[in-house]
Short mmCIF file of C-alpha atoms and ligand atoms in Angstrom, two decimals:
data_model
loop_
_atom_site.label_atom_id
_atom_site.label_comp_id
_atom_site.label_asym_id
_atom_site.label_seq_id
_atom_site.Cartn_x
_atom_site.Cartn_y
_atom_site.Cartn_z
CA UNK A 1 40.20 67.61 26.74
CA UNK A 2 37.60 69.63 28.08
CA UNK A 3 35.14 67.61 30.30
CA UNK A 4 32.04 69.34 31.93
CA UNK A 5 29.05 68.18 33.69
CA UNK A 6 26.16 70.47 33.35
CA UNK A 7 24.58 70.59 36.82
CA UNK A 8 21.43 71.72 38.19
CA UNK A 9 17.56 70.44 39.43
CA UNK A 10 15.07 69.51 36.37
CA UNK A 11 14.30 72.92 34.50
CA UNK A 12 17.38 74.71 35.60
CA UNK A 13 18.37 74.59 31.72
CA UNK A 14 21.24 72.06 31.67
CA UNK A 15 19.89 71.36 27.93
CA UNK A 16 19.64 74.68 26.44
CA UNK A 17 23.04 75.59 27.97
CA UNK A 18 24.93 72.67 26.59
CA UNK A 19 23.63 73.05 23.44
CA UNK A 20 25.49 76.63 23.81
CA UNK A 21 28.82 75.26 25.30
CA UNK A 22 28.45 72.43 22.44
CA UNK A 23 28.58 74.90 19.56
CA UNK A 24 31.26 77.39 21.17
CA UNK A 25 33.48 74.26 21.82
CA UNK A 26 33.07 71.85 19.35
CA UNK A 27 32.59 68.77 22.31
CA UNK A 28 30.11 65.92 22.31
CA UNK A 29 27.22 65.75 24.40
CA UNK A 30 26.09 63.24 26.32
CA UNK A 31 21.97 64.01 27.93
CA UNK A 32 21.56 60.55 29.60
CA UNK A 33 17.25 62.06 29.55
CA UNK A 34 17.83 61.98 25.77
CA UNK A 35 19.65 58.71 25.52
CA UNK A 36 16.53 56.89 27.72
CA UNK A 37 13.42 58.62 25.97
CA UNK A 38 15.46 57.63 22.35
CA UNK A 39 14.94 54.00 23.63
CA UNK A 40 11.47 54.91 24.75
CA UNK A 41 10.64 55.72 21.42
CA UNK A 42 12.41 52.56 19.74
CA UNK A 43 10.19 50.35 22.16
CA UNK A 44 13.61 48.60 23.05
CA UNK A 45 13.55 46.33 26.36
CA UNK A 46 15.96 49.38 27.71
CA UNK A 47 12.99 52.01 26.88
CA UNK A 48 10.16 49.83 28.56
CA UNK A 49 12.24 49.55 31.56
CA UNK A 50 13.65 53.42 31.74
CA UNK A 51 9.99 54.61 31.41
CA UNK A 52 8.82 52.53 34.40
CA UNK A 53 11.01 54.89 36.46
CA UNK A 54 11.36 58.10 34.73
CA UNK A 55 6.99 58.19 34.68
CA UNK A 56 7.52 58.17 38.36
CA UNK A 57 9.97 60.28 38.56
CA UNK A 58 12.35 58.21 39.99
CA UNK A 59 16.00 57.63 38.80
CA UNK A 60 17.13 54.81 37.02
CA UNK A 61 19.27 52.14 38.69
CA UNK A 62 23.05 53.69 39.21
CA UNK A 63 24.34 50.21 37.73
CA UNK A 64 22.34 50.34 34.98
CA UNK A 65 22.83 53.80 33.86
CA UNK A 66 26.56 53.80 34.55
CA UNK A 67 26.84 51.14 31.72
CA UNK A 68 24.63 53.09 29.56
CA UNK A 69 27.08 56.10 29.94
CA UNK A 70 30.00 54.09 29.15
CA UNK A 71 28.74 52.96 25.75
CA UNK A 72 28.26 56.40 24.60
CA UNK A 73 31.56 57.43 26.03
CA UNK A 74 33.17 54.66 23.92
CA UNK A 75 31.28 55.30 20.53
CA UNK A 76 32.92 58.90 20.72
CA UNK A 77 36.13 58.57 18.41
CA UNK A 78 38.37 62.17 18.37
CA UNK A 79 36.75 63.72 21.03
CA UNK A 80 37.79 67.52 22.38
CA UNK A 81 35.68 66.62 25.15
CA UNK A 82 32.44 65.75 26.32
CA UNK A 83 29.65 67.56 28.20
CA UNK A 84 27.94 65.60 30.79
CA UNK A 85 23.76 66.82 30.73
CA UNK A 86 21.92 65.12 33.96
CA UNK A 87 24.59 62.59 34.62
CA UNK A 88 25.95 61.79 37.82
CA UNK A 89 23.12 62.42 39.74
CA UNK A 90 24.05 60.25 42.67
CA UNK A 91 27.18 60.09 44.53
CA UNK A 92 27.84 56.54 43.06
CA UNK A 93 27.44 57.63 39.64
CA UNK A 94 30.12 60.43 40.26
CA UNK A 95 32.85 58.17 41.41
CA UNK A 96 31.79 55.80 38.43
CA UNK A 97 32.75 58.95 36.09
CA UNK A 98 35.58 59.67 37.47
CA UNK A 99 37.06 56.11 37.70
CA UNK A 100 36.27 55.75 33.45
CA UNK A 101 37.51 59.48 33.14
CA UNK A 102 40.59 58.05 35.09
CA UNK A 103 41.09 55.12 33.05
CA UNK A 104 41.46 57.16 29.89
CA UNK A 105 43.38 59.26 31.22
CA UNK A 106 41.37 62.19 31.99
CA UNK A 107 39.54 63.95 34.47
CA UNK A 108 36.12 66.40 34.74
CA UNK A 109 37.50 70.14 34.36
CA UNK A 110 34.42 71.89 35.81
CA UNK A 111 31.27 71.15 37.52
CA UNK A 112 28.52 73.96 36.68
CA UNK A 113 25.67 74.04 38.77
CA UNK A 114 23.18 75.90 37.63
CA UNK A 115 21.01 77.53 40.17
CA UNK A 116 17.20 78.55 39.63
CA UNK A 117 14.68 79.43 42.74
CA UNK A 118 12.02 76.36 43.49
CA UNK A 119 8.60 78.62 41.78
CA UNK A 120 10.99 79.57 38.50
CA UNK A 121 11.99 75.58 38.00
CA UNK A 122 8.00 74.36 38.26
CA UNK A 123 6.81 77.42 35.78
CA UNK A 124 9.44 76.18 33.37
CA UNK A 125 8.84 72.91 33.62
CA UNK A 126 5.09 73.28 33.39
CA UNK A 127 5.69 75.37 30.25
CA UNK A 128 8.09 73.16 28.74
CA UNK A 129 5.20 69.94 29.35
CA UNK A 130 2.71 72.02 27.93
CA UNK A 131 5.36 73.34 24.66
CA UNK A 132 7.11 69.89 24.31
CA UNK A 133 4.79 66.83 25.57
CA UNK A 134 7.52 65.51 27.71
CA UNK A 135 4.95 63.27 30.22
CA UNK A 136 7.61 63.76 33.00
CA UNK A 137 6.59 67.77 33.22
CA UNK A 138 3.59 67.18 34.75
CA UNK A 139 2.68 68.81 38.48
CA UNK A 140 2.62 65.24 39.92
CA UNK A 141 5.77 64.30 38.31
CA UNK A 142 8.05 67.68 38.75
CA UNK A 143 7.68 67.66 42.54
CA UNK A 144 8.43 64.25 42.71
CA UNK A 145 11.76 64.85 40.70
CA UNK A 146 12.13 68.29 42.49
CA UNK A 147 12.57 65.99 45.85
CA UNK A 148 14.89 62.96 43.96
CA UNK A 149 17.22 66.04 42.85
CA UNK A 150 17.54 67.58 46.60
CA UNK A 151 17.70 64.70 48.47
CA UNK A 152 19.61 62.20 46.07
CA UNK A 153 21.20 64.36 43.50
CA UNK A 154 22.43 68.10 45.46
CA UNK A 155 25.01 66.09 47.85
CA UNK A 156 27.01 65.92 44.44
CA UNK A 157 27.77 69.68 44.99
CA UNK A 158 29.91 68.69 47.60
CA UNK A 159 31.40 66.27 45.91
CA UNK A 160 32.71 68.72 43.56
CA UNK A 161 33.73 71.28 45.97
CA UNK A 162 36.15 68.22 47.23
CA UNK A 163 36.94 67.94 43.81
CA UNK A 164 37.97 71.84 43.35
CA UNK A 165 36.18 71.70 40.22
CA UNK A 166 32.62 73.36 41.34
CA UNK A 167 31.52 76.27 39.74
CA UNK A 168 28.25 78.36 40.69
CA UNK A 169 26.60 79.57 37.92
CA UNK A 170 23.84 82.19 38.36
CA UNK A 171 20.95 80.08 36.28
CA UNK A 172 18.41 83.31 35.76
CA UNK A 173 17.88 86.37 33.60
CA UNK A 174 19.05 86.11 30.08
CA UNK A 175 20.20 82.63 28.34
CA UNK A 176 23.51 84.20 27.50
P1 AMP B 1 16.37 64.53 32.26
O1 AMP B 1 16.00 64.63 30.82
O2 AMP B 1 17.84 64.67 32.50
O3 AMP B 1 15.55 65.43 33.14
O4 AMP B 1 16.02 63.02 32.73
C1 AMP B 1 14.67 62.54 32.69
C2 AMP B 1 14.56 61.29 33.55
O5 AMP B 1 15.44 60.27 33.04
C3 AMP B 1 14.93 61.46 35.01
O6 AMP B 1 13.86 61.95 35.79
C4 AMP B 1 15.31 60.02 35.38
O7 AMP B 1 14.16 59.22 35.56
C5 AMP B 1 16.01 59.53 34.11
N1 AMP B 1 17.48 59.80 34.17
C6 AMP B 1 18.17 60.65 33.35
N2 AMP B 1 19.47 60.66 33.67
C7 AMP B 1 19.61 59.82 34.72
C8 AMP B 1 20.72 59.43 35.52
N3 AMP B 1 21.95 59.90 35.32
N4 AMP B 1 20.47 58.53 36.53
C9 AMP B 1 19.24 58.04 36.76
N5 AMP B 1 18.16 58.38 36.04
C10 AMP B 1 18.33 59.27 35.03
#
């Protein structure tokens, strides 16, 4: 099994990297951002709720998404291995992972946190509002999720470093 959660603050290119480690590897993906704005789109109870926060750019309740991440670890049947894209992003949702990782037997291989300066994240992010339509990537919205990621989401590299699993990963220049 090869587990792997894609780490880094919003615009660091978790998504266009996993879709890379997806193809090479043949694992699932699991982008808890793409799970919520599916149920955005389906108007489900879920999606109302998710967008309250994620317009805000606030995270959504670790209880809450924890269960979401389950059910998509549990519709995965033959898996080599799953890749983890913007989930845990709190210290709570980490030891949730690794206590359903546990219970199946299995554990997170390698933590890569991809690292991008502060002005390269917001002219990516800006871009990718202007290129995609995604509301959050708005000025208003980035900084807010800019400070959610350093001051509720980076203690999680240390949590990997305990781990032995963290892996810097230089996240500029070419994609390759
Ligand atoms: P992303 O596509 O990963 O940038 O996520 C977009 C938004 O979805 C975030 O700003 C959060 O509001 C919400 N979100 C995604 N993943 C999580 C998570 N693991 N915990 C809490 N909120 C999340």
């Amino acid at each position: 099994m090869l587990n792997i959660v894609i780490f880094g603050a919003p615009g660091s290119g978790k998504g266009t990297q996993s879709e890379r480690i997806v193809a090479k590897y043949g694992i699932n993906h699991i982008s808890t951002g793409d799970v919520l704005r599916g149920e955005i789109k389906g108007g489900t109870e879920l999606g109302k709720l998710a967008k309250s926060y994620i317009d805000e750019g606030q995270l959504i309740p670790d209880e809450l998404m924890i269960k979401i991440l389950a059910s998509v670890l549990d519709s995965f049947k033959d898996s080599k291995g799953v890749i983890f894209d913007g989930f845990p992003r709190t210290i709570p949702q980490a030891e949730a992972l690794k206590k359903m990782l546990k219970e199946r037997d299995q554990d997170i291989t390698v933590m890569l946190d991809l690292e991008v300066p502060e002005e390269e994240l917001m002219t990516r992010l800006i871009l990718r509002g202007k290129e995609s339509g995604r509301a959050d990537d708005n000025e208003e919205t980035i900084k807010k999720r800019l400070l959610v990621y350093h001051t509720q989401t980076a203690p999680l590299v240390d949590f990997y470093k305990t781990e032995g699993t963290y892996q810097y990963i230089k996240g500029i220049g070419t994609i390759d």
